[in-house]
Short mmCIF file of C-alpha atoms and ligand atoms in Angstrom, two decimals:
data_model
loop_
_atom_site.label_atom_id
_atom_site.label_comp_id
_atom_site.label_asym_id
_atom_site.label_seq_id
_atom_site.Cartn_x
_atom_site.Cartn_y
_atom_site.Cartn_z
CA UNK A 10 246.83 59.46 73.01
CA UNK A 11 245.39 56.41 74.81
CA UNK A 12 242.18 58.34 75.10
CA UNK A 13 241.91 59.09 70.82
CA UNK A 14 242.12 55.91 69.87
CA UNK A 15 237.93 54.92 71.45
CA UNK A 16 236.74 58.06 69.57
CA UNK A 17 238.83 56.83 66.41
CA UNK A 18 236.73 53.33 66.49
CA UNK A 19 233.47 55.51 67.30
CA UNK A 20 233.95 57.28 64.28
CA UNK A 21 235.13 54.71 61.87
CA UNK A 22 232.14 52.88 62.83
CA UNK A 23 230.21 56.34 62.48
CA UNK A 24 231.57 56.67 58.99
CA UNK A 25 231.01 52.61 57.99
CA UNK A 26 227.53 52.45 59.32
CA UNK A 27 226.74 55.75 56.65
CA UNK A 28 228.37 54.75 54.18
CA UNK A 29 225.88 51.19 54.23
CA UNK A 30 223.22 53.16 54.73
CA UNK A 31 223.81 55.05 51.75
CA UNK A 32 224.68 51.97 49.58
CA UNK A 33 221.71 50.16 50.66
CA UNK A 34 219.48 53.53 49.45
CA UNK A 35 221.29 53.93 46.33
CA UNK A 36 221.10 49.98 45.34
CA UNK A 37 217.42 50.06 46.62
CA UNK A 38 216.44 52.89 44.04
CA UNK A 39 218.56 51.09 41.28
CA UNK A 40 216.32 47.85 41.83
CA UNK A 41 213.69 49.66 42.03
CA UNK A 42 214.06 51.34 38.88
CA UNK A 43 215.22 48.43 37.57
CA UNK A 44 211.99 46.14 38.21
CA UNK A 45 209.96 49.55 37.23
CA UNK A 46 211.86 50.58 33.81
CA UNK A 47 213.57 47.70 33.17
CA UNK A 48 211.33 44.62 34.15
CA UNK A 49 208.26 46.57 32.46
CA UNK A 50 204.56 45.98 34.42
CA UNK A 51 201.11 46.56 32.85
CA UNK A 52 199.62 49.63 32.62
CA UNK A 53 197.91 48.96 36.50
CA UNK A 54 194.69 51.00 34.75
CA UNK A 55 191.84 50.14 32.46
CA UNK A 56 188.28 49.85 32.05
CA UNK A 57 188.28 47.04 34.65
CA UNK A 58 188.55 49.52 37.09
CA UNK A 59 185.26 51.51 36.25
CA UNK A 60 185.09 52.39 32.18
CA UNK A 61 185.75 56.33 32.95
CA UNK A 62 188.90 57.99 33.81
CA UNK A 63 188.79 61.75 34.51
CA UNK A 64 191.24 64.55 34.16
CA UNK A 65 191.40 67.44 35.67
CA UNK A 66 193.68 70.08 33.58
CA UNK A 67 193.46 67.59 30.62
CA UNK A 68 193.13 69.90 27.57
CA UNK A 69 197.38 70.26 27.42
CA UNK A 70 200.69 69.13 28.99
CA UNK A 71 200.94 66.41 30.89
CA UNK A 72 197.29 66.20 31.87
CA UNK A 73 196.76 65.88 28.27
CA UNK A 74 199.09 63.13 27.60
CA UNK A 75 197.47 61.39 30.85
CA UNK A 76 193.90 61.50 28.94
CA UNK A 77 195.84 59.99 25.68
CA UNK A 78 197.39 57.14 27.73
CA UNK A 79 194.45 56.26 29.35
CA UNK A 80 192.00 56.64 26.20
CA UNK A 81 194.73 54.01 24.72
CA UNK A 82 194.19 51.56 27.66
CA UNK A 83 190.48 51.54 26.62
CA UNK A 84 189.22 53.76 29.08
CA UNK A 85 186.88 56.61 28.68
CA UNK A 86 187.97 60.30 29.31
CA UNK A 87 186.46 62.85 30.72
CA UNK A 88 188.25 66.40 30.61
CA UNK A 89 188.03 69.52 32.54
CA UNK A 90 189.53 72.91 32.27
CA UNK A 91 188.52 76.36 31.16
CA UNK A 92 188.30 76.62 27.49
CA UNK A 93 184.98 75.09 25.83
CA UNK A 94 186.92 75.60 22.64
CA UNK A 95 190.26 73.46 23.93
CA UNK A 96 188.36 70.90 25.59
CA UNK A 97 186.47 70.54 21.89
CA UNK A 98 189.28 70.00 19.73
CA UNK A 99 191.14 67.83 22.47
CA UNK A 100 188.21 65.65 23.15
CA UNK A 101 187.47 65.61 19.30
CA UNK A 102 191.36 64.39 18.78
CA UNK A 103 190.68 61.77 21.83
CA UNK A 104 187.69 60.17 20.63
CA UNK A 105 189.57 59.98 16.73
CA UNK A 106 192.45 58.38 17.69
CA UNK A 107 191.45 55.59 20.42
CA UNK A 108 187.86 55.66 19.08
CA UNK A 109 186.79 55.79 23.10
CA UNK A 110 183.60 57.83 24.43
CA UNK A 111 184.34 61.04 26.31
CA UNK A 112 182.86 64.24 28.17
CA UNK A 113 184.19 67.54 28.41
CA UNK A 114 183.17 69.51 31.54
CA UNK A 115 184.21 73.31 31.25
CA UNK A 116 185.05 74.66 35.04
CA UNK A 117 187.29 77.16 36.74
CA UNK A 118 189.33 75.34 39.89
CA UNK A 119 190.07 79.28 40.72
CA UNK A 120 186.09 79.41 41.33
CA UNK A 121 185.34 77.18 44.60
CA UNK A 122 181.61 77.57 43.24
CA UNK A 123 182.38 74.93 40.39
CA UNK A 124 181.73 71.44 42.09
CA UNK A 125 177.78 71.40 42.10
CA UNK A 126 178.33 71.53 38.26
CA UNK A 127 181.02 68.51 38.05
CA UNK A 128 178.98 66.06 40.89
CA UNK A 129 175.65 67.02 38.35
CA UNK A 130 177.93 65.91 34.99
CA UNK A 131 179.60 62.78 36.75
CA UNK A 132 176.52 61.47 38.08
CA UNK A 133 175.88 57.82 37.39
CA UNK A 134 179.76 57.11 35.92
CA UNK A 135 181.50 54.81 36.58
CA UNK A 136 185.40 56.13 37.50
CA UNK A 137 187.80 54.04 37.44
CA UNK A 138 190.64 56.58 37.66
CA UNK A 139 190.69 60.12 39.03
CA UNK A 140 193.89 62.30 37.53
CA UNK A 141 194.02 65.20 39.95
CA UNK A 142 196.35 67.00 37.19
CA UNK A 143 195.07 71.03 37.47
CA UNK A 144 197.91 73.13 38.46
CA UNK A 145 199.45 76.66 38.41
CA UNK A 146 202.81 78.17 38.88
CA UNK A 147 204.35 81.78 39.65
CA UNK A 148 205.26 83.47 36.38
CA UNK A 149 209.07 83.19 37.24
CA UNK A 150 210.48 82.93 41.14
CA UNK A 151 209.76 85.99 43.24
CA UNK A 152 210.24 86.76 47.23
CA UNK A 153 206.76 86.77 48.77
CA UNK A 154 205.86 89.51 49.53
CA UNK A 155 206.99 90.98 46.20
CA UNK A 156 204.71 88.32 44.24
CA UNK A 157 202.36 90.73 42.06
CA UNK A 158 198.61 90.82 42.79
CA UNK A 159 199.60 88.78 46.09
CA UNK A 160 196.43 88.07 48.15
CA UNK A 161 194.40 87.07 44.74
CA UNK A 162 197.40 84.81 44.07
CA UNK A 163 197.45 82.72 47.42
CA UNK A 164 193.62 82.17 46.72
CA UNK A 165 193.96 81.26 43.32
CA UNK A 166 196.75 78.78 44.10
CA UNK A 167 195.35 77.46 46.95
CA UNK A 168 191.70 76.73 45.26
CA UNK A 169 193.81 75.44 41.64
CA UNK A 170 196.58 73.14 43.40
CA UNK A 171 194.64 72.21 46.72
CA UNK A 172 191.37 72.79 46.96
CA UNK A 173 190.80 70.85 43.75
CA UNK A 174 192.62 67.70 44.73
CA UNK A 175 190.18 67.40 47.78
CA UNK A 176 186.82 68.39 46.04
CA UNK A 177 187.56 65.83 43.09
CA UNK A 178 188.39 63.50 45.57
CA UNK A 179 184.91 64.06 47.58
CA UNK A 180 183.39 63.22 44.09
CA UNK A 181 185.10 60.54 42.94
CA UNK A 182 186.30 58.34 46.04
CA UNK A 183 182.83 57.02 47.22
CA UNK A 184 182.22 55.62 44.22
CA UNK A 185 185.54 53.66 44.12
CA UNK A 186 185.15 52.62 47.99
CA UNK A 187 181.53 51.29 47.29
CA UNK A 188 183.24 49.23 43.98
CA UNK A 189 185.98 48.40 46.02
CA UNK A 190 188.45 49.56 43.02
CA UNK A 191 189.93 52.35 41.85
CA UNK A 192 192.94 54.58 40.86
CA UNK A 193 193.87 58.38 42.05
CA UNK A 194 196.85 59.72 40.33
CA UNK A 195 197.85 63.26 42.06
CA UNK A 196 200.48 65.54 40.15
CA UNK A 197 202.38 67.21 42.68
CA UNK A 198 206.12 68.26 41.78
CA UNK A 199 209.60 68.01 42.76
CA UNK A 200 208.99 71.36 44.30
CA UNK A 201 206.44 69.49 46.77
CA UNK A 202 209.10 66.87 47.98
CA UNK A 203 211.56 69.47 49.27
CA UNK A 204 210.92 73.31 49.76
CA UNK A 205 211.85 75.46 46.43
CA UNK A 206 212.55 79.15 47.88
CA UNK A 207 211.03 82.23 45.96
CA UNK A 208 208.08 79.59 44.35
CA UNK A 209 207.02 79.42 48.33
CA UNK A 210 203.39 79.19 47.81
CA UNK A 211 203.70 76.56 44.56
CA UNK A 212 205.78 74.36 46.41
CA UNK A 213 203.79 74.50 50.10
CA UNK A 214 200.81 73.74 47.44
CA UNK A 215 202.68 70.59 45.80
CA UNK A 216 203.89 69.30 49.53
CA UNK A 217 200.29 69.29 50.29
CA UNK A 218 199.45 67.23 47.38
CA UNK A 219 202.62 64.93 48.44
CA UNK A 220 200.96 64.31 52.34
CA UNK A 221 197.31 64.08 51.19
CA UNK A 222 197.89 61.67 48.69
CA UNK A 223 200.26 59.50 51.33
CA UNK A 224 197.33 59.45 53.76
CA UNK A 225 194.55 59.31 51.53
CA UNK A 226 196.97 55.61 49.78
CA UNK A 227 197.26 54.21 53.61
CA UNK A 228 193.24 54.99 54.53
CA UNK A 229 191.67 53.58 51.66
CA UNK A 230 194.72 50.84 50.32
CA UNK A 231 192.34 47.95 52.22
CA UNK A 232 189.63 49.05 50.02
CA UNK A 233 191.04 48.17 47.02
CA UNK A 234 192.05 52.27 46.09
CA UNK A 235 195.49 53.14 44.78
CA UNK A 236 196.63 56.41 45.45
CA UNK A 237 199.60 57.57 43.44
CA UNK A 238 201.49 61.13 44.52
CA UNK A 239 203.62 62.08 40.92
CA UNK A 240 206.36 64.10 41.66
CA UNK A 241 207.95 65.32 37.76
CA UNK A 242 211.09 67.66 37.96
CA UNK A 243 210.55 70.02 34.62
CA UNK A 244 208.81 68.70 31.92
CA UNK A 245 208.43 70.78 28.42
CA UNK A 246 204.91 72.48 29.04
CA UNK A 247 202.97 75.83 28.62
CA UNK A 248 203.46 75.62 32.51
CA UNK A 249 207.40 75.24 32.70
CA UNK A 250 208.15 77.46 29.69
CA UNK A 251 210.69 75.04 28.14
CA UNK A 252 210.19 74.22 24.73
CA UNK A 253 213.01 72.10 23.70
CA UNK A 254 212.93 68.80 25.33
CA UNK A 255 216.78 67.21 26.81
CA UNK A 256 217.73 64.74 28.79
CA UNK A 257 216.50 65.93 31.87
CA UNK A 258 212.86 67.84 30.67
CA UNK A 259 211.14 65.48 28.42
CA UNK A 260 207.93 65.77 26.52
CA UNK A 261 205.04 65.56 28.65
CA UNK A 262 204.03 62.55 26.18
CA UNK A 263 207.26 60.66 27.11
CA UNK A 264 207.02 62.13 30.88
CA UNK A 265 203.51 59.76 31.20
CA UNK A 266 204.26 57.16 29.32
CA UNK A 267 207.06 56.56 31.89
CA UNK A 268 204.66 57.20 34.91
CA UNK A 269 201.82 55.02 33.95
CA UNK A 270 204.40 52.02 34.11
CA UNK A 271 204.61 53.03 37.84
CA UNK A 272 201.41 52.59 38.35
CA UNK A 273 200.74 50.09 40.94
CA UNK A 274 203.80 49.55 41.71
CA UNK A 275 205.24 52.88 43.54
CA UNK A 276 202.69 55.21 45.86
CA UNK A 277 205.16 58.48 45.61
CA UNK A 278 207.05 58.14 42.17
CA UNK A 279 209.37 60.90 40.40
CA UNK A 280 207.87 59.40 37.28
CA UNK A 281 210.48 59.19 34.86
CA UNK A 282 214.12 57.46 35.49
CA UNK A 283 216.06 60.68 35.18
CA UNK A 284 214.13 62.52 37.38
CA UNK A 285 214.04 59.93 39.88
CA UNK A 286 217.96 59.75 40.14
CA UNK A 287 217.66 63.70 40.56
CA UNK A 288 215.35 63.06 43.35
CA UNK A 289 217.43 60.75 45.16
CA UNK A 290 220.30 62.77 44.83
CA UNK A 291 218.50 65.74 45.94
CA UNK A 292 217.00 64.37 48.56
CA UNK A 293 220.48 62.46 49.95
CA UNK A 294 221.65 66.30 50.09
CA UNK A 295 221.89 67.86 53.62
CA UNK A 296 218.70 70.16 53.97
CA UNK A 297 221.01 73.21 54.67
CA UNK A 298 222.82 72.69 51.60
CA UNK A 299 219.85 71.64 49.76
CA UNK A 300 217.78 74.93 50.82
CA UNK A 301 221.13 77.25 49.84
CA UNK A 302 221.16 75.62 46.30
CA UNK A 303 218.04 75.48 45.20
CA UNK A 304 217.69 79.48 46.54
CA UNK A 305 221.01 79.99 44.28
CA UNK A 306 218.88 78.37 41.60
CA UNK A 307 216.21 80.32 42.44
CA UNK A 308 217.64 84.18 42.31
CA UNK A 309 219.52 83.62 39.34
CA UNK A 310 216.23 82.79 36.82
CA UNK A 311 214.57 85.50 38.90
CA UNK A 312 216.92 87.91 37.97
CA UNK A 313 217.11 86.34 34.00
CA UNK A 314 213.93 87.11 34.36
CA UNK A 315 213.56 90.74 35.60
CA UNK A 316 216.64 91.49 33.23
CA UNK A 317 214.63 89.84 30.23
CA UNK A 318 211.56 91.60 31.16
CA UNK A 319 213.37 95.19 31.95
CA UNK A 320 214.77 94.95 28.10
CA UNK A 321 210.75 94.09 26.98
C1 LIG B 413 220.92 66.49 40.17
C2 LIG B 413 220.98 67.05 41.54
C3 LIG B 413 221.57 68.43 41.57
C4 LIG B 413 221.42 69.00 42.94
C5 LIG B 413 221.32 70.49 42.89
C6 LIG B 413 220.15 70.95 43.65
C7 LIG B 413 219.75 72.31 43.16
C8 LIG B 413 218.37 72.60 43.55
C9 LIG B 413 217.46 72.20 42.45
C10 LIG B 413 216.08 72.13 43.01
C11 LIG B 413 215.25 71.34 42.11
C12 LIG B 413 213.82 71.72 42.28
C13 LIG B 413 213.18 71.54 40.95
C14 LIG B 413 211.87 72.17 40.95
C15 LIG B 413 211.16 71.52 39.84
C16 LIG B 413 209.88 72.13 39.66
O1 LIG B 413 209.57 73.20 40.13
C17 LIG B 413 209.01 71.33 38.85
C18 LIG B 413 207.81 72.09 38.58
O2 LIG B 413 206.87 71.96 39.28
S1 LIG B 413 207.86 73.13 37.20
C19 LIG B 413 206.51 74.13 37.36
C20 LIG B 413 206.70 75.07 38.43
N1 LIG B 413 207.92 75.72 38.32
C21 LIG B 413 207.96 76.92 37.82
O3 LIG B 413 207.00 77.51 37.41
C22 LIG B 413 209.31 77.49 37.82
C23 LIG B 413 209.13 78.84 37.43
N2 LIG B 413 209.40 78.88 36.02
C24 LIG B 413 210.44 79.45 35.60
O4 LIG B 413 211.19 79.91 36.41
C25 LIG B 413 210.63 79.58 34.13
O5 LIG B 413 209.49 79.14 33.46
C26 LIG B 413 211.84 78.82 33.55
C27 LIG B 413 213.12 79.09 34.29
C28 LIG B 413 211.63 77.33 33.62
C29 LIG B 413 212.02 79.35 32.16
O6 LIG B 413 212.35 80.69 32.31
P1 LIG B 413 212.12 81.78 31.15
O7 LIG B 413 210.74 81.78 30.66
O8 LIG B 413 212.66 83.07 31.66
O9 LIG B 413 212.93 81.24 29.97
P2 LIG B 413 214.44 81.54 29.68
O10 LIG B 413 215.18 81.72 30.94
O11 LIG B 413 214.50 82.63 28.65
O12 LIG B 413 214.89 80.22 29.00
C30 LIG B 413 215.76 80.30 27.93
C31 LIG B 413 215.76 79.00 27.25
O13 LIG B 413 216.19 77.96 28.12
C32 LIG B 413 215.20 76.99 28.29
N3 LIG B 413 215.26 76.52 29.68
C33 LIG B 413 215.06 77.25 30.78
N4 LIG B 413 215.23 76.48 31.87
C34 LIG B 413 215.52 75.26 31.42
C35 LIG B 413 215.79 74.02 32.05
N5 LIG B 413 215.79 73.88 33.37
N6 LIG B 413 216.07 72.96 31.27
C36 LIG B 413 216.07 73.06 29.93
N7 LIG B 413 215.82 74.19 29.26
C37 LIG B 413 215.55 75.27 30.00
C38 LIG B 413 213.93 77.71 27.92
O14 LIG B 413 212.99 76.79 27.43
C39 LIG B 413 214.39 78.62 26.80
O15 LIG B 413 214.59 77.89 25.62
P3 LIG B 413 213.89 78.35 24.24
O16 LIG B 413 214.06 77.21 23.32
O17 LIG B 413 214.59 79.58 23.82
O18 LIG B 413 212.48 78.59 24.57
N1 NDP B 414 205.55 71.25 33.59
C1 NDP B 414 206.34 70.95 34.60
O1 NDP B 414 207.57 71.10 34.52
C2 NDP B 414 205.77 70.40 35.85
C3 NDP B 414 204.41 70.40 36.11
N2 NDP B 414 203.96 69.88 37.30
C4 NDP B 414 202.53 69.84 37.59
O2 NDP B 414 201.85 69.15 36.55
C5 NDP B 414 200.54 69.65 36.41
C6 NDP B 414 200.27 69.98 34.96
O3 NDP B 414 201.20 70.96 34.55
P1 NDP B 414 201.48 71.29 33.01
O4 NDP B 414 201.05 70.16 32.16
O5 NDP B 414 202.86 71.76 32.95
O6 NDP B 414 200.50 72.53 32.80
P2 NDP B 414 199.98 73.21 31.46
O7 NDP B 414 199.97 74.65 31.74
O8 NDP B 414 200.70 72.71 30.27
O9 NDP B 414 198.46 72.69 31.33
C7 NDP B 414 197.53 73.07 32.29
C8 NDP B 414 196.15 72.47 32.00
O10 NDP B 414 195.28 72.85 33.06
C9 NDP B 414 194.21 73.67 32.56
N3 NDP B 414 194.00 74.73 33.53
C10 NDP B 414 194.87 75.68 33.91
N4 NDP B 414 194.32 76.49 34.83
C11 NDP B 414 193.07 76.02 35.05
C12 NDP B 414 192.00 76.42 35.88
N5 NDP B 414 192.09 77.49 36.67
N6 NDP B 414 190.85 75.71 35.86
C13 NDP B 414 190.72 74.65 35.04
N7 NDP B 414 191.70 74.21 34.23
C14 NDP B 414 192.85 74.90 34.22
C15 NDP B 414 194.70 74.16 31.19
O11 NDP B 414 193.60 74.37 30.30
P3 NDP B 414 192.88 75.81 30.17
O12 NDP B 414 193.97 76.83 30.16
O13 NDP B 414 192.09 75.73 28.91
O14 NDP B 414 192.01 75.91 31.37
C16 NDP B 414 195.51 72.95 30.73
O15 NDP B 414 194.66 71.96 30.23
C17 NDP B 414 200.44 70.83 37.36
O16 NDP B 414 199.80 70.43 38.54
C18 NDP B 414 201.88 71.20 37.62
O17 NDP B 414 202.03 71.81 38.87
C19 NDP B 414 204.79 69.38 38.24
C20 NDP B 414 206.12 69.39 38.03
C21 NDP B 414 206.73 69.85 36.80
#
């Protein structure tokens, strides 16, 4: 009996000391959000920062409504994806609305031969931001080693959601370093904060993005370079499939808006208050817990999916 009563103390104290900790996180991320969403804060970009900004992925979705914000800030835009057609019309629609200058650079980020081409057509801008937006996905969840057309999907991931983010970075960051000013935004995803079973190779991809941006923000922070890792839950896109925006999945127009306010202000951001409270709950979770739930999540739009496509 005598003996109990210690470990009873050790554990109250146990169970005090967490239950701080977890009221200092929570009331942490409500200021936070509160000085980000609530206070409001510039936009953090704009032609002071070099007159271009460049997107990569820019032609729809979020990377889109990145270009859009930052054309309305006054900055140039250059876009680049695949479709000379898309990047037309979008750059067309750009330079109508915000009556700002901009470029339109047609390139593969599957290819890895690509980046002679985009150092040859940014030569002699001045970039004051760098979106590092390109992405792809899985077409629904899938185990690994039943992912169709596997070993050309691993390289075409890897050179889209990686290999990208460092080459445009090798472009763009000297530039900024000799200027002593500049802005990177990365777009990694929820899926790159914590591991999402069955979209494996997506979300190894997106925790890359997470770490390189991290490091890249702490090496170059003296020289006057802000780097930014965005981290959206879904957002209604070509990408996600989800066409009616709720709640949680807003339009990737409202989605930015949102971010750009945390520009500045947060190096790793969910981007949009919703999501953010989903990340800190998520991320409060126990990992074991965590990994069981989101595999749950996981198998059951797999097999919506495979029943869906069975019936097709
Ligand atoms: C708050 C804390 C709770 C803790 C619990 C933890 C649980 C673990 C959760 C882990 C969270 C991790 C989140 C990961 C986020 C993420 O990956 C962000 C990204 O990077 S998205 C891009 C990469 N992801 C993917 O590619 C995922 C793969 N995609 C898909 O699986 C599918 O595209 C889809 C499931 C999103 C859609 O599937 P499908 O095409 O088969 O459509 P459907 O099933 O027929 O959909 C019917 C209907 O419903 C709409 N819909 C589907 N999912 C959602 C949703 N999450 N929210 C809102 N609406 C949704 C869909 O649009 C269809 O509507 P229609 O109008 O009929 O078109
Ligand atoms: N939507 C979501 O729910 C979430 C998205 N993200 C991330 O946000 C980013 C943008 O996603 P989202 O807006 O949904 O994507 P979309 O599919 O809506 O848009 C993708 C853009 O990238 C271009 N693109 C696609 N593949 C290539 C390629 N191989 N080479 C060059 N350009 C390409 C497309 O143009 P074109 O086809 O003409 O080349 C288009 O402009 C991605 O990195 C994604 O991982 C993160 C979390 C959630």
């Amino acid at each position: 009996m005598e003996s109990a009563l210690p470990a009873a103390g050790f554990l109250y104290w146990v169970g005090a000391g967490t239950v701080a900790y977890l009221a200092l996180r929570i009331s942490y991320s409500l200021f936070m959000a509160f000085r980000v969403w609530g206070l409001g804060h510039g936009p953090g970009v704009g032609p002071e920062l070099g007159e271009w900004a460049v997107v990569t992925g820019g032609t729809d979705g979020i990377g889109k409504s990145y270009a859009e914000e930052l054309a309305k800030c006054g900055m140039k835009v250059v876009l680049i994806s695949r479709s000379q057609d898309k990047l037309n019309e979008v750059s067309r629609e750009i330079r109508e609305k915000f009556k700002v200058e901009t470029k339109t650079i047609a390139a593969d980020f599957a290819s890895e031969d690509i980046y002679d081409k985009i150092k040859t057509s940014l030569e002699g801008l001045k970039i004051g931001v760098l979106v590092n937006n390109v992405g792809i996905s899985y077409e629904y969840p899938e185990y690994f080693l039943e992912i169709p057309d596997l070993d050309n999907t691993i390289k075409k991931m890897l050179n889209v959601n990686i290999l990208s983010v460092c080459k445009m970075t090798h472009l763009v960051l000297p530039g900024m370093v000799e200027r002593s000013k500049g802005v990177i935004l990365n777009i990694s995803s929820a899926s790159g904060m914590n591991p999402f079973p069955l979209l494996t190779i997506y979300s190894a991809t997106k925790g890359f993005v997470d770490f390189f941006s991290q490091c890249i923000h702490e090496e170059y922070k003296s020289k006057g370079i802000f780097v930014q890792s965005v981290l959206p839950f879904f957002v209604a896109t070509k990408m996600s499939k989800i066409r009616k925006p709720s709640l949680t999945v807003p339009t990737s127009e409202a989605y930015v808006k949102s971010a750009m306010k945390t520009v500045g202000l947060k190096t790793r951001t969910n981007g949009y208050p919703i999501h953010s409270l989903m990340g800190t709950i998520v991320c409060m979770l126990p990992s074991s817990l965590y990994l069981k739930l989101s595999m749950y999540r996981g198998k059951s739009i797999r097999a919506r999916y495979l029943k869906k496509a069975k019936k097709n």
